[in-house]
Every structure is written in structure tokens, then in C-alpha cells.
Amino acid sequence: MKRKITIFGATGSIGQNTIDLIRRAPDDYDVVALTGGRNIAQLASDAKALRAEIAVTAYDDCLADLKQALAGTGIEAASGEQALEDAATRPADWIMSAIVGAAGLKPGLCALEQGSTLALANKESLVTAGPLLMETARRNSATVLPVDSEHSAVFQALVGEDIAAVERIIITASGGAFRDWPLEKLSKATLAQASNHPNWDMGQRITIDSASMFNKSLELIETKEFFGVTPDQIETVIHPESLIHALVGFRDGALMAHIGPPDMRHAIGFALHWPDRKHLPVERLDLARIGALTFRAPEDARYPALRLARNVMETGGLSGAAFNAAKERALDGFIAGEIGFLQMAQVVDATLDKLFAEQSLINNEISLDNVLQTDHLARVRADEIIRAR
Ligand code: NAD
Ligand code: MG
């Protein structure tokens, strides 16, 4: 029987890798919905090639172009936040959540409400509302599968294992674009330099977040929320080769490492075929040619985002929503040239301080309303802090 598939963020880096896998086995899937942003040409051409039922753009001002591009095909076109949520409630067996940012949360929750399997690339959903997302999945007997490469690696290392036997989880980090730069130079890092990842080909926002290690910060929180371990069980280590994606340490001292090429089609494909393992078109590693894998501890001074993530993990509650929103606003600011590279972490730090000082994070109930309110307030405060500079 064909599986019904929907892809949120279909035009992005994860979305396109997902489509690459699906197009290799077109008889296995019926595509329900594809969603995107302003890249209407890509969205329409994929919707036609995959014979989707509906294509949705996040932006109302793009709808006319989308309708025109799909005219005569019988494929529906829609736009806006409500249309995204409606698309998530169309019956589908497997839904890829690959919108970037907190905007991915609501469609993901809608997909879980209908009991679908959610392949979760959108780490921001877990950072902002982990307990809500996981509880929604439990309540609806829905499955959440991690697609972030590190979390897919941990998930795979845990197959057949008891989570109670886990002592620690080690998330590896490439160290990003500036891992070898002299610290004094970091304040001058440009947008183009931060947008160039040494090992992975990803969307621009996550690439910059890799240079600042905000991506790893989100991933530490994601680890806590997804696997239910405590903050002190989660470690990170710089591994410049990006071949080991994560390691799980068990109480008998064994470490299980997941090794693979830096190609997101592995983690996406694992989630697509889970619980089976099927052939995937990724490079087979030649370990003798690779020769050596290296590791080093992350320097606190280079990566202040890691310390901020530790505070968020310890604090819990709505601090994850505030942290992510402040990070998104600071990243917008860096992309727009409002602030420098190092100021991103300063803005996030100052935003959290402000929100704690005014007792805005005191309500710890992680409901959707509270998360959205906190997200909004953190963006307002981060914006004020950026403008005051
Ligand atoms: P991307 O920027 O390449 O694509 C993002 C997608 O989301 C696009 O389709 C875009 O149109 C859509 N989008 C953007 N803003 C939107 C909004 N406000 N509402 C609705 N749709 C919107 O991003 P990406 O690199 O593919 O990353 C997607 C998610 O996957 C992120 O959460 C990222 O952290 C995570 N992730 C990505 C990679 C990777 O290799 N790219 C690896 C691990 C995790
Ligand atoms: Mg990752």
C-alpha cells in the first residue's frame, strides 16, 4: 500500500533532500501536501512532479503566483498560517517537519493531533515546547522520529537498549566555520564567512547557528526534551570531521557511536523507512582512507551559546521558548547587519536576563498560548536590546 506523505518546508534544504528520496521510489508514496515560502517556482515544480494534492505557501502575497504556476494541474493552492495548519490535518501517515524556526511548532502539533508519524527536523519545536509536543504525541498515540543527524544517531544507538542503562549522551559538533579562527577575529566575522559550513550543506540560518554554536545549544536542549535525560547526562565534544554524529555511553562503560557521511539523507531516510532499514543513496565511508577521527573540548570563550543552553536546560519551563525566540531575533539582526557576530550571544543573554528580572518567565506551564506569548515577548525584548545598541 502507498504511504501518504506530507512535507513541511519542502523547498528548504531538508525538504529537498526528503523529496530526493521520495522521487527515487515514486510508486511507494502518495504526496498529500507540500509547503514552502517564497520559492514558488520550486514549490510548484515539486508539487507537479510528485502529483501533490495541495501546495501551500506561508505568505499570502505569494498565493497568486502559486495559483498561476499550478493552473490546469488540478493541484490545490493555499497560503498563510491557517492553511499550513489545515494541511497538517489532512490525513497522512508520515509528515516531515522541516520548516525553520518556531513557525514549525503549530503544524507539527496539528500533525500529532491526528496521530501521524512526525519526522522532526524542526528542532525549534522541541526547544520551545518539548513537553507539549511529546505529550501531544503520547495522547494521540503518534510517533515522533528525530531527523536532526545527532538525534537520529542517538535514536539508532538506543535500538534494543533500555534508556535506564544510559549514563550519558555525547553530541558531537563540527565547531562550525570559525572553530580555528583566533578569538580576536570573531567580532569581525562577516555574514558570508558565517554562512559557509566546513562539512555540511544546509540552510543559511542553521549554518550561521553552527558557526556560533547556537545550533548545538538548541540540540542539547533537544536531546533533553526528546530522550528525557537530565542536563548533566548531556555532553558535547568538537569533532571536526563530522563523521561520528553522536555517542551513547552506557552504565557498563561502553560507548556506542554512530558513524556516517555528513549527508542528511541518512537521517531522513532512517525516519522514512523506520522501523526498517532500507538502501539509501549515501556515500559508503572508507575508514582506511579517512585515517583518523579527532576530538577536542569546546572552548567556553569561543562558544558562549553553550553556557546559555546549560542555563536553559537547568531552568526549564518557558525559558526554552524565550531562548529560541531571542536567538531567532538576534540571528535576523546579524543577517540584516544590525549587530555583529559575537553580539548575537550577548543579545540572547541580555534578553533572558531582562525576562527573568521582570518575572516574565515565572509561569512554567508549557501550553501553546504561553509558548507563543513568551516567543512574542522575547522577540520584543531582543528587538529593544538590539535597537538600544
Ligand atoms: P531552509 O532555510 O533551507 O528551509 C526552510 C523551509 O521552511 C523552507 O521551505 C521555507 O520556505 C520554510 N519556511 C521558512 N520560514 C517559514 C515560515 N515562517 N512559515 C512557514 N514556512 C517557512 O532550512 P533547513 O536547513 O532545511 O532547516 C529546516 C529545519 O531542519 C530547521 O529547523 C533546522 O534546524 C533543521 N535541520 C536542518 C538540517 C540541514 O541539514 N539543513 C540538519 C538538521 C536539522
Ligand atoms: Mg544537527
Coordinates of N, CA, C and O in Angstrom, one line a residue, residues 164-334:
A164 N 17.2 3.4 30.7 CA 17.6 3.5 32.1 C 19.1 3.1 32.2 O 19.8 3.4 33.2
A165 N 19.6 2.4 31.2 CA 21.0 1.9 31.2 C 22.0 3.0 30.6 O 23.2 2.8 30.6
V166 N 21.4 4.1 30.2 CA 22.2 5.2 29.6 C 22.8 6.1 30.7 O 22.1 6.6 31.6
E167 N 24.1 6.3 30.6 CA 24.8 7.1 31.6 C 24.9 8.6 31.0 O 24.7 9.5 31.7
R168 N 25.2 8.6 29.7 CA 25.4 9.9 29.1 C 25.2 9.9 27.6 O 25.3 8.8 27.0
I169 N 24.9 11.0 27.1 CA 24.8 11.2 25.6 C 25.8 12.2 25.2 O 25.8 13.3 25.8
I170 N 26.6 11.9 24.2 CA 27.6 12.9 23.7 C 27.2 13.3 22.3 O 27.1 12.5 21.4
I171 N 26.9 14.6 22.2 CA 26.5 15.2 20.9 C 27.8 15.8 20.3 O 28.4 16.6 21.0
T172 N 28.1 15.4 19.1 CA 29.3 15.9 18.5 C 29.0 17.2 17.8 O 27.9 17.5 17.4
A173 N 30.0 18.1 17.6 CA 29.9 19.4 16.9 C 31.1 19.5 16.0 O 32.2 19.2 16.4
S174 N 30.8 20.0 14.8 CA 31.9 20.3 13.9 C 32.8 21.4 14.4 O 33.9 21.5 14.1
G175 N 32.1 22.3 15.2 CA 32.8 23.5 15.6 C 32.5 24.7 14.7 O 32.9 25.9 15.0
G176 N 31.9 24.4 13.5 CA 31.4 25.5 12.6 C 32.5 26.2 11.9 O 33.7 25.8 11.9
A177 N 32.1 27.3 11.2 CA 33.0 27.9 10.3 C 34.3 28.6 11.0 O 35.3 28.8 10.4
F178 N 34.1 28.9 12.3 CA 35.2 29.7 12.9 C 35.9 28.9 14.0 O 36.6 29.5 14.9
R179 N 35.9 27.6 13.9 CA 36.5 26.8 15.0 C 38.0 27.0 15.2 O 38.5 26.9 16.2
D180 N 38.6 27.4 14.1 CA 40.1 27.6 14.1 C 40.5 29.0 14.0 O 41.7 29.3 13.9
W181 N 39.6 29.9 14.1 CA 39.9 31.4 14.0 C 40.5 31.8 15.3 O 40.0 31.4 16.4
P182 N 41.4 32.8 15.3 CA 41.8 33.4 16.5 C 40.6 34.2 17.1 O 39.8 34.8 16.4
L183 N 40.5 34.1 18.5 CA 39.3 34.6 19.1 C 39.1 36.1 18.8 O 38.0 36.6 18.6
E184 N 40.2 36.9 18.7 CA 40.1 38.3 18.5 C 39.4 38.6 17.1 O 38.9 39.7 17.0
K185 N 39.5 37.7 16.2 CA 39.0 38.0 14.9 C 37.4 37.8 14.8 O 36.8 38.2 13.9
L186 N 36.9 37.0 15.8 CA 35.5 36.7 15.7 C 34.5 37.8 15.6 O 33.5 37.8 15.0
S187 N 34.9 38.9 16.3 CA 34.0 40.1 16.3 C 33.8 40.7 14.9 O 32.8 41.4 14.6
K188 N 34.8 40.4 14.0 CA 34.7 40.9 12.7 C 34.1 39.9 11.6 O 34.1 40.2 10.5
A189 N 33.7 38.8 12.1 CA 33.2 37.8 11.2 C 32.0 38.3 10.4 O 31.1 38.9 10.9
T190 N 32.1 38.1 9.1 CA 31.0 38.6 8.2 C 29.9 37.6 8.0 O 30.1 36.4 8.2
L191 N 28.8 38.0 7.4 CA 27.7 37.1 7.1 C 28.2 36.0 6.1 O 27.8 34.9 6.3
A192 N 28.9 36.4 5.1 CA 29.3 35.4 4.1 C 30.2 34.4 4.7 O 30.1 33.2 4.5
Q193 N 31.1 34.8 5.6 CA 32.0 33.9 6.3 C 31.2 32.9 7.2 O 31.5 31.7 7.3
A194 N 30.2 33.5 7.9 CA 29.4 32.6 8.8 C 28.5 31.7 8.1 O 28.0 30.7 8.7
S195 N 28.2 32.0 6.8 CA 27.3 31.2 6.0 C 27.9 30.0 5.3 O 27.3 29.4 4.4
N196 N 29.2 29.8 5.6 CA 29.9 28.8 4.9 C 30.4 27.6 5.8 O 31.3 27.8 6.6
H197 N 29.6 26.5 5.8 CA 29.9 25.4 6.8 C 31.1 24.6 6.3 O 31.1 24.3 5.1
P198 N 32.0 24.1 7.2 CA 33.1 23.3 6.7 C 32.7 21.9 6.2 O 33.3 21.4 5.3
N199 N 31.6 21.3 6.7 CA 31.3 19.9 6.3 C 29.9 19.7 5.8 O 29.7 18.8 5.0
W200 N 28.9 20.5 6.3 CA 27.5 20.2 5.9 C 27.0 21.3 5.0 O 27.3 22.4 5.1
D201 N 26.1 20.9 4.0 CA 25.5 21.8 3.1 C 24.0 21.9 3.7 O 23.2 21.0 3.5
M202 N 23.7 23.1 4.3 CA 22.4 23.2 5.0 C 21.8 24.6 4.7 O 22.4 25.4 4.0
G203 N 20.6 24.9 5.2 CA 20.0 26.2 5.0 C 20.9 27.2 5.7 O 21.7 26.9 6.6
Q204 N 20.7 28.5 5.3 CA 21.6 29.6 5.8 C 21.5 29.8 7.3 O 22.5 29.9 8.0
R205 N 20.3 29.7 7.8 CA 20.1 30.0 9.2 C 20.8 29.0 10.1 O 21.6 29.4 11.0
I206 N 20.7 27.7 9.8 CA 21.3 26.7 10.6 C 22.8 26.7 10.4 O 23.6 26.4 11.3
T207 N 23.3 27.2 9.3 CA 24.7 27.2 9.0 C 25.3 28.3 9.9 O 26.4 28.1 10.5
I208 N 24.7 29.5 10.0 CA 25.2 30.5 10.9 C 25.1 30.1 12.3 O 26.0 30.3 13.1
D209 N 24.0 29.4 12.7 CA 23.9 28.9 14.0 C 25.0 27.8 14.3 O 25.3 27.6 15.5
S210 N 25.5 27.2 13.3 CA 26.6 26.2 13.6 C 27.9 27.0 13.9 O 28.6 26.6 14.7
A211 N 28.1 28.1 13.2 CA 29.3 28.9 13.4 C 29.3 29.5 14.9 O 30.3 29.5 15.5
S212 N 28.1 29.9 15.3 CA 28.0 30.5 16.7 C 27.8 29.4 17.7 O 27.8 29.7 18.9
M213 N 27.5 28.1 17.3 CA 27.2 27.0 18.2 C 25.8 27.2 18.8 O 25.4 26.4 19.7
F214 N 25.0 28.2 18.3 CA 23.6 28.2 18.8 C 22.9 26.9 18.3 O 22.0 26.4 18.9
N215 N 23.3 26.4 17.1 CA 22.7 25.2 16.7 C 22.9 24.1 17.7 O 22.0 23.3 18.0
K216 N 24.2 23.9 18.2 CA 24.5 22.9 19.1 C 23.7 23.1 20.4 O 23.3 22.2 21.1
S217 N 23.6 24.4 20.8 CA 22.8 24.8 22.0 C 21.4 24.2 21.9 O 20.8 23.6 22.8
L218 N 20.8 24.5 20.7 CA 19.4 24.0 20.5 C 19.4 22.5 20.6 O 18.5 21.9 21.1
E219 N 20.4 21.9 20.1 CA 20.5 20.4 20.0 C 20.7 19.8 21.4 O 20.2 18.7 21.7
L220 N 21.4 20.5 22.3 CA 21.5 20.0 23.7 C 20.1 20.0 24.3 O 19.7 19.0 25.0
I221 N 19.4 21.1 24.2 CA 18.0 21.1 24.7 C 17.1 20.1 24.1 O 16.3 19.4 24.8
E222 N 17.3 20.0 22.8 CA 16.5 19.0 22.0 C 16.8 17.6 22.6 O 15.8 16.8 22.7
T223 N 18.0 17.3 22.9 CA 18.4 16.0 23.5 C 17.6 15.7 24.8 O 17.1 14.7 25.1
K224 N 17.7 16.8 25.6 CA 17.0 16.6 27.0 C 15.5 16.4 26.8 O 14.9 15.5 27.4
E225 N 14.9 17.1 25.9 CA 13.4 17.0 25.7 C 13.0 15.7 25.0 O 12.1 15.1 25.4
F226 N 13.8 15.3 24.0 CA 13.4 14.1 23.3 C 13.7 12.8 24.1 O 12.8 11.9 24.1
F227 N 14.9 12.7 24.7 CA 15.3 11.4 25.3 C 14.9 11.4 26.8 O 15.1 10.4 27.4
G228 N 14.6 12.6 27.3 CA 14.2 12.6 28.7 C 15.3 12.4 29.7 O 15.1 11.9 30.8
V229 N 16.5 12.7 29.3 CA 17.7 12.6 30.2 C 17.9 13.9 30.9 O 17.3 15.0 30.6
T230 N 18.8 13.9 32.0 CA 19.0 15.2 32.7 C 20.1 16.0 32.1 O 21.0 15.4 31.4
P231 N 20.2 17.3 32.3 CA 21.2 18.1 31.7 C 22.6 17.6 31.9 O 23.5 17.6 31.0
D232 N 22.9 17.1 33.1 CA 24.3 16.6 33.4 C 24.6 15.3 32.7 O 25.8 14.9 32.7
Q233 N 23.7 14.7 32.1 CA 23.9 13.5 31.3 C 24.3 13.8 29.8 O 24.6 12.9 29.0
I234 N 24.2 15.1 29.5 CA 24.4 15.5 28.1 C 25.7 16.2 27.9 O 26.0 17.2 28.6
E235 N 26.6 15.8 27.0 CA 27.9 16.4 26.8 C 28.0 16.8 25.4 O 27.3 16.3 24.5
T236 N 28.9 17.6 25.1 CA 29.2 17.9 23.7 C 30.7 17.9 23.5 O 31.5 18.3 24.4
V237 N 31.2 17.5 22.3 CA 32.6 17.5 22.0 C 32.8 17.9 20.6 O 32.0 17.6 19.7
I238 N 33.9 18.7 20.3 CA 34.2 19.1 19.0 C 34.8 17.9 18.2 O 35.8 17.3 18.7
H239 N 34.3 17.7 17.1 CA 34.7 16.6 16.2 C 34.8 17.1 14.8 O 33.8 17.0 14.1
P240 N 35.9 17.7 14.4 CA 36.0 18.4 13.1 C 35.6 17.6 11.9 O 35.1 18.2 10.9
E241 N 35.8 16.3 11.9 CA 35.5 15.5 10.7 C 34.0 15.3 10.5 O 33.6 14.9 9.4
S242 N 33.1 15.5 11.5 CA 31.7 15.4 11.4 C 31.3 14.0 10.8 O 30.4 13.9 10.0
L243 N 32.0 13.0 11.3 CA 31.6 11.6 10.8 C 30.9 10.8 11.9 O 30.0 10.0 11.7
I244 N 31.3 11.0 13.2 CA 30.6 10.5 14.3 C 29.5 11.5 14.7 O 29.9 12.7 14.9
H245 N 28.3 11.2 14.6 CA 27.2 12.2 14.8 C 26.8 12.3 16.3 O 26.3 13.3 16.7
A246 N 26.9 11.2 17.0 CA 26.7 11.2 18.5 C 27.1 9.9 19.0 O 27.4 8.9 18.3
L247 N 27.3 9.9 20.4 CA 27.7 8.6 21.1 C 26.8 8.5 22.3 O 26.4 9.5 22.9
V248 N 26.4 7.2 22.6 CA 25.7 7.0 23.8 C 26.6 6.2 24.7 O 27.1 5.1 24.3
G249 N 26.7 6.6 26.0 CA 27.5 5.9 27.0 C 26.6 5.2 27.9 O 25.6 5.8 28.5
F250 N 26.9 3.9 28.1 CA 26.0 3.1 29.0 C 26.7 2.9 30.3 O 27.9 3.1 30.5
R251 N 25.9 2.3 31.3 CA 26.4 2.2 32.7 C 27.5 1.2 32.8 O 28.2 1.2 33.8
D252 N 27.7 0.3 31.8 CA 28.9 -0.6 31.9 C 30.1 0.0 31.3 O 31.1 -0.6 31.1
G253 N 30.0 1.3 30.9 CA 31.2 2.0 30.3 C 31.3 1.9 28.8 O 32.2 2.6 28.2
A254 N 30.5 1.2 28.2 CA 30.5 1.1 26.7 C 30.0 2.4 26.1 O 29.1 3.0 26.6
L255 N 30.6 2.7 25.0 CA 30.2 3.9 24.2 C 29.8 3.4 22.8 O 30.5 2.7 22.1
M256 N 28.5 3.6 22.4 CA 28.1 3.3 21.1 C 28.1 4.5 20.2 O 27.4 5.5 20.5
A257 N 28.9 4.5 19.1 CA 29.0 5.7 18.3 C 28.3 5.4 17.0 O 28.2 4.3 16.5
H258 N 27.7 6.4 16.4 CA 27.0 6.3 15.1 C 27.9 7.0 14.1 O 28.2 8.2 14.3
I259 N 28.4 6.3 13.1 CA 29.4 6.9 12.2 C 28.7 6.9 10.8 O 28.1 5.9 10.4
G260 N 28.8 8.0 10.1 CA 28.3 8.0 8.7 C 28.7 9.3 8.0 O 29.2 10.2 8.7
P261 N 28.5 9.4 6.7 CA 28.9 10.6 6.0 C 28.0 11.7 6.4 O 26.9 11.5 6.8
P262 N 28.5 13.0 6.2 CA 27.6 14.1 6.5 C 26.6 14.4 5.4 O 26.8 15.2 4.6
D263 N 25.6 13.6 5.4 CA 24.6 13.6 4.4 C 23.2 13.4 5.1 O 23.0 12.4 5.6
M264 N 22.4 14.5 5.1 CA 21.1 14.4 5.8 C 20.2 13.3 5.3 O 19.2 13.0 5.9
R265 N 20.4 12.9 4.1 CA 19.5 11.8 3.5 C 19.6 10.5 4.4 O 18.7 9.7 4.3
H266 N 20.7 10.4 5.1 CA 20.8 9.2 6.0 C 19.7 9.3 7.1 O 18.8 8.4 7.3
A267 N 19.7 10.4 7.9 CA 18.8 10.6 9.0 C 17.3 10.7 8.5 O 16.4 10.1 9.1
I268 N 17.2 11.4 7.3 CA 15.8 11.5 6.8 C 15.3 10.1 6.3 O 14.2 9.7 6.6
G269 N 16.2 9.4 5.6 CA 15.8 8.0 5.1 C 15.6 7.1 6.3 O 14.7 6.2 6.2
F270 N 16.4 7.2 7.3 CA 16.1 6.3 8.5 C 14.7 6.5 9.1 O 14.0 5.6 9.3
A271 N 14.3 7.8 9.2 CA 13.0 8.1 9.7 C 11.9 7.7 8.7 O 10.8 7.3 9.1
L272 N 12.2 7.8 7.4 CA 11.2 7.5 6.4 C 10.9 6.0 6.4 O 9.8 5.6 6.2
H273 N 11.9 5.2 6.6 CA 11.7 3.7 6.5 C 11.6 3.0 7.8 O 11.3 1.9 7.9
W274 N 11.8 3.8 8.9 CA 11.7 3.2 10.3 C 10.4 2.5 10.4 O 9.4 3.0 10.0
P275 N 10.3 1.3 11.1 CA 11.4 0.7 11.8 C 12.3 -0.2 10.9 O 13.2 -0.9 11.5
D276 N 12.1 -0.2 9.6 CA 13.0 -1.0 8.7 C 14.3 -0.1 8.4 O 14.3 1.1 8.6
R277 N 15.3 -0.8 7.9 CA 16.4 -0.1 7.3 C 16.4 -0.5 5.8 O 16.5 -1.7 5.5
K278 N 16.3 0.5 5.0 CA 16.4 0.2 3.5 C 17.6 0.9 2.9 O 18.2 1.7 3.5
H279 N 17.9 0.4 1.7 CA 19.0 1.0 1.0 C 18.9 2.5 0.9 O 17.8 3.0 0.6
L280 N 20.0 3.2 1.1 CA 20.0 4.7 1.0 C 21.2 5.1 0.1 O 22.2 4.5 0.2
P281 N 20.9 6.2 -0.7 CA 22.0 6.6 -1.7 C 23.0 7.5 -1.1 O 23.2 8.6 -1.5
V282 N 23.6 7.1 0.0 CA 24.7 7.9 0.7 C 26.0 7.2 0.5 O 26.1 6.0 0.3
E283 N 27.0 8.0 0.6 CA 28.4 7.5 0.4 C 28.7 6.5 1.5 O 28.3 6.5 2.6
R284 N 29.5 5.4 1.0 CA 30.0 4.4 2.0 C 31.3 4.9 2.4 O 32.2 5.1 1.6
L285 N 31.6 5.0 3.7 CA 32.8 5.5 4.2 C 34.0 4.5 4.0 O 33.8 3.3 4.3
D286 N 35.1 5.0 3.6 CA 36.3 4.2 3.5 C 37.2 4.7 4.7 O 37.9 5.7 4.7
L287 N 37.1 3.9 5.8 CA 37.8 4.3 7.0 C 39.3 4.3 6.9 O 40.0 5.2 7.5
A288 N 39.9 3.4 6.1 CA 41.3 3.5 5.9 C 41.8 4.7 5.3 O 42.8 5.3 5.6
R289 N 41.0 5.2 4.3 CA 41.3 6.5 3.7 C 41.1 7.7 4.6 O 41.9 8.6 4.6
I290 N 40.1 7.6 5.4 CA 39.9 8.7 6.4 C 41.0 8.7 7.4 O 41.5 9.8 7.8
G291 N 41.4 7.6 7.9 CA 42.6 7.5 8.7 C 42.4 7.8 10.2 O 42.6 7.0 11.0
A292 N 42.0 9.1 10.5 CA 41.9 9.5 11.9 C 40.6 10.3 12.2 O 40.2 11.0 11.3
L293 N 40.1 10.1 13.3 CA 39.0 10.9 13.8 C 39.5 11.6 15.0 O 40.1 11.0 15.9
T294 N 39.2 12.9 15.1 CA 39.8 13.7 16.2 C 38.7 14.4 17.0 O 37.6 14.6 16.6
F295 N 39.0 14.7 18.3 CA 38.1 15.2 19.2 C 38.8 16.3 20.1 O 39.9 16.1 20.4
R296 N 38.0 17.3 20.5 CA 38.6 18.2 21.5 C 37.4 18.9 22.2 O 36.3 18.9 21.7
A297 N 37.7 19.4 23.4 CA 36.7 20.1 24.2 C 36.3 21.4 23.6 O 37.2 22.1 23.1
P298 N 35.1 21.8 23.6 CA 34.7 23.2 23.1 C 35.2 24.2 24.1 O 35.1 24.0 25.3
E299 N 35.7 25.3 23.6 CA 36.2 26.4 24.5 C 35.0 27.3 24.9 O 34.3 27.8 24.0
D300 N 34.9 27.6 26.2 CA 33.8 28.4 26.6 C 33.8 29.8 26.0 O 32.8 30.3 25.6
A301 N 35.0 30.4 25.9 CA 35.1 31.7 25.4 C 34.7 31.8 23.9 O 34.1 32.9 23.5
R302 N 34.9 30.8 23.2 CA 34.5 30.8 21.7 C 33.0 30.6 21.5 O 32.4 31.1 20.6
Y303 N 32.5 29.8 22.4 CA 31.1 29.4 22.2 C 30.2 29.7 23.4 O 29.7 28.8 24.2
P304 N 29.9 31.0 23.7 CA 29.1 31.4 24.9 C 27.7 30.8 24.8 O 27.0 30.6 25.8
A305 N 27.2 30.4 23.6 CA 25.9 29.9 23.4 C 25.7 28.6 24.2 O 24.6 28.3 24.7
L306 N 26.8 27.8 24.4 CA 26.7 26.6 25.1 C 26.3 26.8 26.5 O 25.5 26.0 27.1
R307 N 26.9 27.8 27.1 CA 26.6 28.1 28.5 C 25.2 28.6 28.7 O 24.5 28.2 29.6
L308 N 24.7 29.4 27.7 CA 23.3 29.8 27.8 C 22.4 28.6 27.7 O 21.4 28.5 28.4
A309 N 22.7 27.6 26.9 CA 21.9 26.4 26.7 C 21.8 25.6 28.0 O 20.8 25.1 28.4
R310 N 23.0 25.6 28.7 CA 23.0 24.9 30.0 C 22.1 25.5 31.0 O 21.3 24.8 31.7
N311 N 22.1 26.9 31.0 CA 21.2 27.6 31.9 C 19.7 27.3 31.6 O 18.9 27.0 32.5
V312 N 19.4 27.2 30.3 CA 18.0 27.0 29.8 C 17.6 25.5 30.3 O 16.5 25.3 30.8
M313 N 18.5 24.6 30.1 CA 18.2 23.2 30.4 C 17.9 23.1 31.9 O 17.0 22.4 32.4
E314 N 18.7 23.8 32.8 CA 18.5 23.8 34.2 C 17.2 24.5 34.6 O 16.5 24.0 35.5
T315 N 16.9 25.6 33.9 CA 15.7 26.3 34.3 C 14.5 25.7 33.8 O 13.4 25.7 34.5
G316 N 14.5 25.2 32.6 CA 13.3 24.5 32.1 C 12.1 25.5 31.8 O 12.3 26.7 31.6
G317 N 10.9 25.0 31.9 CA 9.7 25.9 31.8 C 9.7 26.6 30.4 O 9.9 26.0 29.4
L318 N 9.4 27.9 30.5 CA 9.3 28.6 29.2 C 10.6 29.2 28.8 O 10.6 30.0 27.8
S319 N 11.7 28.9 29.5 CA 13.0 29.6 29.1 C 13.4 29.1 27.8 O 14.1 29.8 27.0
G320 N 13.1 27.9 27.3 CA 13.5 27.4 26.0 C 12.8 28.2 24.9 O 13.4 28.6 23.9
A321 N 11.5 28.6 25.1 CA 10.8 29.4 24.1 C 11.4 30.7 24.0 O 11.6 31.3 22.9
A322 N 11.8 31.3 25.2 CA 12.4 32.6 25.2 C 13.8 32.6 24.6 O 14.2 33.5 23.8
F323 N 14.5 31.6 24.9 CA 15.9 31.4 24.3 C 15.8 31.3 22.8 O 16.6 32.0 22.1
N324 N 15.0 30.5 22.3 CA 14.9 30.3 20.9 C 14.4 31.6 20.1 O 15.0 31.9 19.1
A325 N 13.4 32.2 20.7 CA 12.9 33.4 20.1 C 14.0 34.5 20.1 O 14.2 35.2 19.1
A326 N 14.7 34.7 21.2 CA 15.7 35.7 21.3 C 16.8 35.4 20.3 O 17.4 36.3 19.6
K327 N 17.1 34.1 20.2 CA 18.2 33.7 19.2 C 17.7 34.0 17.8 O 18.5 34.5 16.9
E328 N 16.4 33.7 17.5 CA 15.9 34.0 16.1 C 16.0 35.5 15.8 O 16.4 35.9 14.7
R329 N 15.6 36.3 16.8 CA 15.7 37.8 16.5 C 17.1 38.2 16.4 O 17.4 39.1 15.5
A330 N 18.0 37.7 17.2 CA 19.5 38.1 17.1 C 20.0 37.6 15.8 O 20.8 38.4 15.1
L331 N 19.6 36.5 15.3 CA 20.1 36.0 14.0 C 19.6 36.9 12.9 O 20.4 37.2 12.0
D332 N 18.3 37.3 13.0 CA 17.8 38.2 12.0 C 18.7 39.5 12.0 O 19.0 40.0 10.9
G333 N 19.0 39.9 13.2 CA 19.8 41.1 13.3 C 21.2 41.0 12.7 O 21.7 41.9 12.1
F334 N 21.8 39.8 12.9 CA 23.1 39.6 12.3 C 23.0 39.5 10.8 O 23.8 40.1 10.0

